[in-house]
Short mmCIF file of N, CA and C in Angstrom, two decimals:
data_model
loop_
_atom_site.label_atom_id
_atom_site.label_comp_id
_atom_site.label_asym_id
_atom_site.label_seq_id
_atom_site.Cartn_x
_atom_site.Cartn_y
_atom_site.Cartn_z
N UNK A 1 78.02 95.64 91.82
CA UNK A 1 78.03 96.75 92.74
C UNK A 1 77.02 96.51 93.85
N UNK A 2 77.35 97.06 95.00
CA UNK A 2 76.51 96.84 96.16
C UNK A 2 75.99 98.18 96.67
N UNK A 3 75.49 98.17 97.86
CA UNK A 3 74.91 99.30 98.54
C UNK A 3 75.58 100.63 98.21
N UNK A 4 74.78 101.59 97.78
CA UNK A 4 75.29 102.93 97.50
C UNK A 4 76.27 102.98 96.35
N UNK A 5 76.27 101.99 95.49
CA UNK A 5 77.18 102.02 94.35
C UNK A 5 78.59 101.59 94.69
N UNK A 6 78.81 101.15 95.91
CA UNK A 6 80.15 100.73 96.31
C UNK A 6 80.43 99.33 95.77
N UNK A 7 81.58 99.12 95.12
CA UNK A 7 81.91 97.79 94.60
C UNK A 7 81.86 96.74 95.71
N UNK A 8 81.54 95.50 95.31
CA UNK A 8 81.33 94.41 96.26
C UNK A 8 82.40 94.24 97.31
N UNK A 9 83.67 94.14 96.92
CA UNK A 9 84.74 93.90 97.89
C UNK A 9 84.83 95.06 98.89
N UNK A 10 84.73 96.28 98.40
CA UNK A 10 84.81 97.44 99.29
C UNK A 10 83.66 97.43 100.28
N UNK A 11 82.49 97.09 99.81
CA UNK A 11 81.31 97.03 100.68
C UNK A 11 81.53 96.03 101.82
N UNK A 12 82.02 94.84 101.47
CA UNK A 12 82.21 93.82 102.50
C UNK A 12 83.34 94.18 103.46
N UNK A 13 84.42 94.78 102.94
CA UNK A 13 85.50 95.21 103.85
C UNK A 13 84.99 96.27 104.81
N UNK A 14 84.20 97.21 104.28
CA UNK A 14 83.65 98.25 105.16
C UNK A 14 82.77 97.63 106.23
N UNK A 15 81.96 96.63 105.84
CA UNK A 15 81.10 95.96 106.82
C UNK A 15 81.94 95.26 107.89
N UNK A 16 83.01 94.60 107.48
CA UNK A 16 83.89 93.95 108.45
C UNK A 16 84.49 94.97 109.42
N UNK A 17 84.90 96.11 108.88
CA UNK A 17 85.50 97.15 109.73
C UNK A 17 84.46 97.70 110.70
N UNK A 18 83.27 97.98 110.20
CA UNK A 18 82.22 98.56 111.05
C UNK A 18 81.75 97.60 112.15
N UNK A 19 81.86 96.30 111.90
CA UNK A 19 81.46 95.32 112.91
C UNK A 19 82.66 94.84 113.74
N UNK A 20 83.81 95.47 113.54
CA UNK A 20 85.04 95.15 114.28
C UNK A 20 85.49 93.72 114.08
N UNK A 21 85.21 93.16 112.91
CA UNK A 21 85.63 91.80 112.60
C UNK A 21 86.77 91.77 111.59
N UNK A 22 87.21 92.92 111.14
CA UNK A 22 88.26 93.00 110.12
C UNK A 22 89.63 92.73 110.72
N UNK A 23 90.43 91.98 109.98
CA UNK A 23 91.83 91.80 110.35
C UNK A 23 92.60 93.03 109.86
N UNK A 24 93.85 93.13 110.24
CA UNK A 24 94.69 94.21 109.73
C UNK A 24 94.75 94.13 108.21
N UNK A 25 94.88 92.91 107.68
CA UNK A 25 94.96 92.74 106.23
C UNK A 25 93.68 93.22 105.55
N UNK A 26 92.51 92.93 106.15
CA UNK A 26 91.24 93.41 105.60
C UNK A 26 91.19 94.93 105.58
N UNK A 27 91.57 95.53 106.70
CA UNK A 27 91.53 96.98 106.83
C UNK A 27 92.46 97.64 105.83
N UNK A 28 93.67 97.11 105.71
CA UNK A 28 94.65 97.68 104.78
C UNK A 28 94.19 97.48 103.33
N UNK A 29 93.61 96.32 103.04
CA UNK A 29 93.11 96.08 101.68
C UNK A 29 92.03 97.09 101.33
N UNK A 30 91.17 97.39 102.26
CA UNK A 30 90.14 98.40 102.04
C UNK A 30 90.77 99.77 101.81
N UNK A 31 91.74 100.12 102.64
CA UNK A 31 92.45 101.40 102.46
C UNK A 31 93.15 101.48 101.12
N UNK A 32 93.75 100.39 100.69
CA UNK A 32 94.43 100.34 99.39
C UNK A 32 93.43 100.54 98.26
N UNK A 33 92.28 99.88 98.36
CA UNK A 33 91.23 100.03 97.35
C UNK A 33 90.76 101.48 97.28
N UNK A 34 90.58 102.10 98.43
CA UNK A 34 90.16 103.50 98.47
C UNK A 34 91.21 104.41 97.82
N UNK A 35 92.48 104.17 98.16
CA UNK A 35 93.56 105.00 97.60
C UNK A 35 93.61 104.85 96.09
N UNK A 36 93.53 103.63 95.60
CA UNK A 36 93.56 103.39 94.15
C UNK A 36 92.35 104.02 93.47
N UNK A 37 91.25 104.09 94.19
CA UNK A 37 90.03 104.69 93.64
C UNK A 37 90.00 106.20 93.75
N UNK A 38 91.07 106.78 94.28
CA UNK A 38 91.15 108.24 94.38
C UNK A 38 90.60 108.83 95.67
N UNK A 39 90.19 107.99 96.60
CA UNK A 39 89.66 108.48 97.88
C UNK A 39 90.79 108.55 98.91
N UNK A 40 91.73 109.44 98.64
CA UNK A 40 92.93 109.57 99.45
C UNK A 40 92.64 109.85 100.92
N UNK A 41 91.74 110.79 101.18
CA UNK A 41 91.45 111.17 102.57
C UNK A 41 90.83 110.00 103.34
N UNK A 42 89.91 109.28 102.69
CA UNK A 42 89.31 108.11 103.33
C UNK A 42 90.36 107.03 103.59
N UNK A 43 91.24 106.83 102.61
CA UNK A 43 92.31 105.85 102.76
C UNK A 43 93.23 106.23 103.92
N UNK A 44 93.52 107.51 104.05
CA UNK A 44 94.37 107.99 105.16
C UNK A 44 93.70 107.71 106.49
N UNK A 45 92.39 107.93 106.57
CA UNK A 45 91.66 107.66 107.81
C UNK A 45 91.75 106.17 108.17
N UNK A 46 91.66 105.32 107.16
CA UNK A 46 91.76 103.88 107.40
C UNK A 46 93.14 103.54 107.96
N UNK A 47 94.18 104.08 107.33
CA UNK A 47 95.54 103.82 107.80
C UNK A 47 95.73 104.34 109.22
N UNK A 48 95.24 105.55 109.48
CA UNK A 48 95.39 106.14 110.81
C UNK A 48 94.59 105.41 111.88
N UNK A 49 93.53 104.68 111.47
CA UNK A 49 92.67 103.98 112.43
C UNK A 49 93.28 102.68 112.94
N UNK A 50 94.36 102.23 112.30
CA UNK A 50 94.98 100.97 112.74
C UNK A 50 95.53 101.11 114.15
N UNK A 51 95.41 100.06 114.96
CA UNK A 51 96.01 100.09 116.30
C UNK A 51 97.52 100.32 116.19
N UNK A 52 98.09 100.97 117.17
CA UNK A 52 99.52 101.31 117.16
C UNK A 52 100.39 100.10 116.87
N UNK A 53 100.04 98.96 117.45
CA UNK A 53 100.85 97.75 117.27
C UNK A 53 100.83 97.25 115.83
N UNK A 54 99.80 97.61 115.07
CA UNK A 54 99.67 97.14 113.70
C UNK A 54 100.24 98.11 112.66
N UNK A 55 100.55 99.32 113.08
CA UNK A 55 101.02 100.34 112.12
C UNK A 55 102.39 100.01 111.54
N UNK A 56 103.12 99.11 112.19
CA UNK A 56 104.43 98.72 111.65
C UNK A 56 104.37 97.34 110.99
N UNK A 57 103.16 96.80 110.82
CA UNK A 57 103.01 95.51 110.15
C UNK A 57 103.30 95.68 108.66
N UNK A 58 103.66 94.59 108.01
CA UNK A 58 103.95 94.65 106.59
C UNK A 58 102.80 95.23 105.78
N UNK A 59 101.55 94.77 105.99
CA UNK A 59 100.46 95.35 105.20
C UNK A 59 100.30 96.86 105.40
N UNK A 60 100.45 97.32 106.63
CA UNK A 60 100.32 98.76 106.90
C UNK A 60 101.46 99.54 106.23
N UNK A 61 102.66 98.99 106.28
CA UNK A 61 103.79 99.66 105.63
C UNK A 61 103.63 99.67 104.11
N UNK A 62 103.03 98.62 103.56
CA UNK A 62 102.77 98.60 102.12
C UNK A 62 101.79 99.71 101.74
N UNK A 63 100.76 99.92 102.56
CA UNK A 63 99.82 101.00 102.28
C UNK A 63 100.50 102.36 102.43
N UNK A 64 101.32 102.50 103.45
CA UNK A 64 102.07 103.75 103.63
C UNK A 64 102.97 104.01 102.41
N UNK A 65 103.59 102.96 101.89
CA UNK A 65 104.43 103.09 100.70
C UNK A 65 103.59 103.49 99.49
N UNK A 66 102.36 103.01 99.42
CA UNK A 66 101.47 103.40 98.31
C UNK A 66 101.18 104.90 98.36
N UNK A 67 101.01 105.45 99.55
CA UNK A 67 100.83 106.89 99.68
C UNK A 67 102.07 107.63 99.17
N UNK A 68 103.24 107.15 99.56
CA UNK A 68 104.49 107.78 99.09
C UNK A 68 104.59 107.73 97.57
N UNK A 69 104.23 106.59 96.99
CA UNK A 69 104.30 106.43 95.54
C UNK A 69 103.32 107.39 94.85
N UNK A 70 102.11 107.52 95.38
CA UNK A 70 101.12 108.44 94.83
C UNK A 70 101.65 109.87 94.89
N UNK A 71 102.42 110.17 95.92
CA UNK A 71 103.01 111.51 96.07
C UNK A 71 104.27 111.70 95.24
N UNK A 72 104.63 110.68 94.45
CA UNK A 72 105.81 110.80 93.60
C UNK A 72 107.12 110.49 94.30
N UNK A 73 107.05 109.96 95.49
CA UNK A 73 108.26 109.64 96.27
C UNK A 73 108.60 108.16 96.10
N UNK A 74 108.95 107.78 94.88
CA UNK A 74 109.19 106.38 94.54
C UNK A 74 110.34 105.78 95.34
N UNK A 75 111.45 106.52 95.46
CA UNK A 75 112.60 105.99 96.21
C UNK A 75 112.25 105.73 97.66
N UNK A 76 111.54 106.67 98.28
CA UNK A 76 111.14 106.50 99.68
C UNK A 76 110.18 105.32 99.82
N UNK A 77 109.28 105.15 98.85
CA UNK A 77 108.35 104.03 98.87
C UNK A 77 109.10 102.71 98.78
N UNK A 78 110.06 102.63 97.86
CA UNK A 78 110.84 101.40 97.70
C UNK A 78 111.66 101.10 98.95
N UNK A 79 112.21 102.13 99.56
CA UNK A 79 113.00 101.94 100.78
C UNK A 79 112.12 101.40 101.91
N UNK A 80 110.92 101.95 102.04
CA UNK A 80 110.00 101.49 103.07
C UNK A 80 109.57 100.05 102.81
N UNK A 81 109.26 99.73 101.55
CA UNK A 81 108.88 98.36 101.20
C UNK A 81 110.02 97.39 101.48
N UNK A 82 111.23 97.77 101.12
CA UNK A 82 112.39 96.90 101.36
C UNK A 82 112.52 96.59 102.85
N UNK A 83 112.39 97.61 103.68
CA UNK A 83 112.48 97.41 105.13
C UNK A 83 111.35 96.50 105.63
N UNK A 84 110.15 96.71 105.10
CA UNK A 84 109.01 95.89 105.52
C UNK A 84 109.21 94.43 105.14
N UNK A 85 109.69 94.18 103.93
CA UNK A 85 109.88 92.80 103.46
C UNK A 85 111.04 92.13 104.19
N UNK A 86 112.10 92.87 104.46
CA UNK A 86 113.22 92.30 105.21
C UNK A 86 112.82 91.95 106.64
N UNK A 87 112.00 92.80 107.25
CA UNK A 87 111.54 92.55 108.62
C UNK A 87 110.64 91.32 108.69
N UNK A 88 109.99 91.00 107.58
CA UNK A 88 109.08 89.87 107.50
C UNK A 88 109.69 88.78 106.62
N UNK A 89 111.01 88.66 106.68
CA UNK A 89 111.77 87.84 105.75
C UNK A 89 111.50 86.35 105.76
N UNK A 90 110.87 85.83 106.78
CA UNK A 90 110.58 84.40 106.82
C UNK A 90 109.29 84.08 106.06
N UNK A 91 108.54 85.11 105.73
CA UNK A 91 107.27 84.95 105.01
C UNK A 91 107.56 84.81 103.51
N UNK A 92 107.12 83.71 102.89
CA UNK A 92 107.38 83.52 101.45
C UNK A 92 106.86 84.65 100.56
N UNK A 93 105.73 85.22 100.92
CA UNK A 93 105.20 86.34 100.13
C UNK A 93 106.13 87.55 100.22
N UNK A 94 106.67 87.81 101.40
CA UNK A 94 107.62 88.92 101.56
C UNK A 94 108.89 88.66 100.78
N UNK A 95 109.36 87.42 100.80
CA UNK A 95 110.56 87.07 100.03
C UNK A 95 110.32 87.32 98.54
N UNK A 96 109.16 86.91 98.06
CA UNK A 96 108.82 87.12 96.65
C UNK A 96 108.75 88.61 96.32
N UNK A 97 108.08 89.36 97.15
CA UNK A 97 107.92 90.80 96.89
C UNK A 97 109.27 91.52 96.95
N UNK A 98 110.14 91.11 97.86
CA UNK A 98 111.48 91.70 97.93
C UNK A 98 112.26 91.40 96.65
N UNK A 99 112.18 90.17 96.20
CA UNK A 99 112.88 89.79 94.97
C UNK A 99 112.36 90.59 93.77
N UNK A 100 111.05 90.75 93.68
CA UNK A 100 110.48 91.53 92.57
C UNK A 100 110.93 92.98 92.66
N UNK A 101 110.94 93.52 93.86
CA UNK A 101 111.41 94.90 94.06
C UNK A 101 112.87 95.03 93.62
N UNK A 102 113.69 94.04 93.98
CA UNK A 102 115.12 94.08 93.66
C UNK A 102 115.40 93.88 92.17
N UNK A 103 114.47 93.29 91.44
CA UNK A 103 114.67 93.14 89.99
C UNK A 103 114.76 94.50 89.30
N UNK A 104 114.22 95.52 89.94
CA UNK A 104 114.24 96.87 89.37
C UNK A 104 115.45 97.69 89.82
N UNK A 105 116.35 97.07 90.53
CA UNK A 105 117.54 97.76 91.02
C UNK A 105 118.46 98.14 89.86
N UNK A 106 119.15 99.26 89.98
CA UNK A 106 120.12 99.62 88.94
C UNK A 106 121.42 98.81 89.04
N UNK A 107 121.57 98.04 90.11
CA UNK A 107 122.80 97.30 90.34
C UNK A 107 122.67 95.86 89.86
N UNK A 108 123.52 95.42 88.93
CA UNK A 108 123.42 94.06 88.38
C UNK A 108 123.51 92.97 89.45
N UNK A 109 124.35 93.17 90.46
CA UNK A 109 124.48 92.13 91.49
C UNK A 109 123.21 91.99 92.32
N UNK A 110 122.49 93.09 92.52
CA UNK A 110 121.21 93.02 93.26
C UNK A 110 120.18 92.30 92.40
N UNK A 111 120.15 92.62 91.11
CA UNK A 111 119.22 91.94 90.18
C UNK A 111 119.51 90.44 90.12
N UNK A 112 120.80 90.10 90.09
CA UNK A 112 121.20 88.69 90.04
C UNK A 112 120.77 87.95 91.30
N UNK A 113 120.97 88.59 92.44
CA UNK A 113 120.54 88.00 93.72
C UNK A 113 119.03 87.83 93.73
N UNK A 114 118.29 88.80 93.21
CA UNK A 114 116.82 88.72 93.15
C UNK A 114 116.38 87.54 92.28
N UNK A 115 117.04 87.37 91.14
CA UNK A 115 116.71 86.26 90.25
C UNK A 115 116.98 84.92 90.93
N UNK A 116 118.08 84.85 91.67
CA UNK A 116 118.40 83.61 92.40
C UNK A 116 117.36 83.34 93.49
N UNK A 117 116.94 84.40 94.18
CA UNK A 117 115.92 84.24 95.22
C UNK A 117 114.61 83.74 94.59
N UNK A 118 114.25 84.31 93.45
CA UNK A 118 113.04 83.86 92.75
C UNK A 118 113.16 82.39 92.34
N UNK A 119 114.33 82.01 91.88
CA UNK A 119 114.55 80.62 91.48
C UNK A 119 114.39 79.68 92.68
N UNK A 120 114.94 80.08 93.84
CA UNK A 120 114.79 79.26 95.05
C UNK A 120 113.31 79.13 95.44
N UNK A 121 112.58 80.24 95.35
CA UNK A 121 111.15 80.22 95.67
C UNK A 121 110.41 79.31 94.69
N UNK A 122 110.75 79.41 93.41
CA UNK A 122 110.11 78.58 92.38
C UNK A 122 110.36 77.10 92.64
N UNK A 123 111.52 76.75 93.12
CA UNK A 123 111.88 75.35 93.38
C UNK A 123 111.33 74.84 94.71
N UNK A 124 110.90 75.75 95.57
CA UNK A 124 110.53 75.36 96.94
C UNK A 124 109.26 74.53 97.04
N UNK A 125 108.36 74.66 96.09
CA UNK A 125 107.08 73.98 96.19
C UNK A 125 106.16 74.62 97.21
N UNK A 126 106.55 75.80 97.70
CA UNK A 126 105.76 76.51 98.71
C UNK A 126 104.62 77.33 98.10
N UNK A 127 103.99 78.14 98.93
CA UNK A 127 102.80 78.88 98.49
C UNK A 127 103.06 79.91 97.39
N UNK A 128 104.27 80.36 97.24
CA UNK A 128 104.58 81.38 96.23
C UNK A 128 105.30 80.82 95.01
N UNK A 129 105.39 79.49 94.91
CA UNK A 129 106.10 78.84 93.81
C UNK A 129 105.62 79.32 92.44
N UNK A 130 104.33 79.25 92.22
CA UNK A 130 103.79 79.61 90.90
C UNK A 130 103.98 81.11 90.61
N UNK A 131 103.82 81.94 91.63
CA UNK A 131 104.03 83.38 91.42
C UNK A 131 105.49 83.67 91.05
N UNK A 132 106.41 82.98 91.70
CA UNK A 132 107.83 83.16 91.36
C UNK A 132 108.09 82.71 89.93
N UNK A 133 107.48 81.61 89.55
CA UNK A 133 107.64 81.13 88.17
C UNK A 133 107.11 82.15 87.16
N UNK A 134 105.99 82.75 87.48
CA UNK A 134 105.41 83.76 86.57
C UNK A 134 106.36 84.93 86.39
N UNK A 135 106.97 85.36 87.46
CA UNK A 135 107.91 86.48 87.37
C UNK A 135 109.14 86.07 86.56
N UNK A 136 109.69 84.92 86.90
CA UNK A 136 110.88 84.43 86.19
C UNK A 136 110.62 84.22 84.70
N UNK A 137 109.47 83.68 84.37
CA UNK A 137 109.15 83.38 82.97
C UNK A 137 109.12 84.64 82.11
N UNK A 138 108.88 85.76 82.72
CA UNK A 138 108.79 87.01 81.97
C UNK A 138 110.05 87.86 82.05
N UNK A 139 111.13 87.27 82.53
CA UNK A 139 112.40 87.98 82.62
C UNK A 139 113.26 87.69 81.40
N UNK A 140 113.87 88.72 80.87
CA UNK A 140 114.70 88.58 79.67
C UNK A 140 115.92 87.70 79.92
N UNK A 141 116.40 87.65 81.16
CA UNK A 141 117.63 86.90 81.45
C UNK A 141 117.37 85.41 81.75
N UNK A 142 116.15 84.93 81.53
CA UNK A 142 115.87 83.51 81.76
C UNK A 142 116.64 82.67 80.76
N UNK A 143 117.45 81.76 81.28
CA UNK A 143 118.27 80.91 80.40
C UNK A 143 117.45 79.71 79.92
N UNK A 144 117.89 79.11 78.85
CA UNK A 144 117.21 77.93 78.31
C UNK A 144 117.19 76.79 79.34
N UNK A 145 118.34 76.46 79.98
CA UNK A 145 118.29 75.39 80.99
C UNK A 145 117.31 75.68 82.12
N UNK A 146 117.25 76.93 82.56
CA UNK A 146 116.31 77.28 83.63
C UNK A 146 114.87 77.19 83.13
N UNK A 147 114.63 77.59 81.90
CA UNK A 147 113.28 77.51 81.33
C UNK A 147 112.82 76.06 81.27
N UNK A 148 113.71 75.16 80.85
CA UNK A 148 113.39 73.74 80.79
C UNK A 148 113.12 73.19 82.20
N UNK A 149 113.97 73.57 83.13
CA UNK A 149 113.80 73.11 84.52
C UNK A 149 112.48 73.65 85.10
N UNK A 150 112.15 74.88 84.77
CA UNK A 150 110.92 75.47 85.28
C UNK A 150 109.70 74.75 84.69
N UNK A 151 109.78 74.40 83.43
CA UNK A 151 108.68 73.66 82.77
C UNK A 151 108.48 72.32 83.48
N UNK A 152 109.57 71.64 83.86
CA UNK A 152 109.47 70.36 84.57
C UNK A 152 108.88 70.56 85.97
N UNK A 153 109.28 71.65 86.64
CA UNK A 153 108.71 71.95 87.95
C UNK A 153 107.21 72.20 87.85
N UNK A 154 106.81 72.90 86.81
CA UNK A 154 105.40 73.22 86.60
C UNK A 154 104.57 71.95 86.42
N UNK A 155 105.15 70.97 85.75
CA UNK A 155 104.45 69.70 85.54
C UNK A 155 104.17 68.98 86.86
N UNK A 156 104.96 69.27 87.89
CA UNK A 156 104.78 68.64 89.20
C UNK A 156 103.72 69.35 90.06
N UNK A 157 103.10 70.37 89.48
CA UNK A 157 102.09 71.14 90.22
C UNK A 157 100.72 71.01 89.54
N UNK A 158 100.09 69.85 89.67
CA UNK A 158 98.83 69.62 88.96
C UNK A 158 97.69 70.54 89.41
N UNK A 159 97.79 71.10 90.61
CA UNK A 159 96.70 71.95 91.11
C UNK A 159 96.72 73.36 90.50
N UNK A 160 97.75 73.67 89.74
CA UNK A 160 97.87 74.99 89.12
C UNK A 160 96.84 75.14 88.00
N UNK A 161 96.13 76.26 88.01
CA UNK A 161 95.08 76.48 87.02
C UNK A 161 95.67 76.60 85.61
N UNK A 162 94.85 76.30 84.63
CA UNK A 162 95.28 76.40 83.23
C UNK A 162 95.72 77.82 82.89
N UNK A 163 95.01 78.80 83.42
CA UNK A 163 95.35 80.20 83.15
C UNK A 163 96.75 80.53 83.66
N UNK A 164 97.07 80.10 84.86
CA UNK A 164 98.39 80.36 85.43
C UNK A 164 99.47 79.60 84.68
N UNK A 165 99.17 78.35 84.31
CA UNK A 165 100.13 77.56 83.52
C UNK A 165 100.43 78.27 82.21
N UNK A 166 99.38 78.72 81.54
CA UNK A 166 99.54 79.39 80.25
C UNK A 166 100.39 80.65 80.39
N UNK A 167 100.17 81.42 81.45
CA UNK A 167 100.96 82.65 81.63
C UNK A 167 102.44 82.33 81.83
N UNK A 168 102.72 81.21 82.50
CA UNK A 168 104.12 80.83 82.72
C UNK A 168 104.73 80.29 81.44
N UNK A 169 104.04 79.37 80.80
CA UNK A 169 104.57 78.76 79.57
C UNK A 169 104.73 79.80 78.48
N UNK A 170 103.78 80.71 78.33
CA UNK A 170 103.90 81.74 77.29
C UNK A 170 105.07 82.68 77.59
N UNK A 171 105.33 82.92 78.87
CA UNK A 171 106.49 83.73 79.24
C UNK A 171 107.80 83.03 78.91
N UNK A 172 107.82 81.73 79.12
CA UNK A 172 109.03 80.94 78.83
C UNK A 172 109.31 80.96 77.33
N UNK A 173 108.26 80.85 76.53
CA UNK A 173 108.42 80.82 75.09
C UNK A 173 108.84 82.18 74.59
#
């Protein structure tokens, strides 16, 4: 804990904001931390303080969706997230988040498409490869051939931490 009992990350984000050195992602992360910590009004001020051009950015829309979710408006939150991820569709993180969101769809064809998207991300060798593998490894519909293929892909990623490897392998098992 840091100054005034504020947790370390929150303290540093606040310092970045106060010195005008925070990125939109920093500001939104701070707002998200505040919202999760129950400081709704402070989190709202953070969201409202974003420049107009940034209010439609993916991070800002994710925070707005978090407010909707806290208010019990799950469908509206999911709809907003879907739009944010589709608008940022070239970003691997957005692709991953959209696929994870779609795994919760009531429609089998949407779930199937999400699983295929996750598989493509897992095979890509890109920045979200390991995260996609973690999600896939914990899905009930993971087939034996895909599990074997995923294990082989994981072997090609020597930079992956033991903890992350274990979470994937234990999910496969």
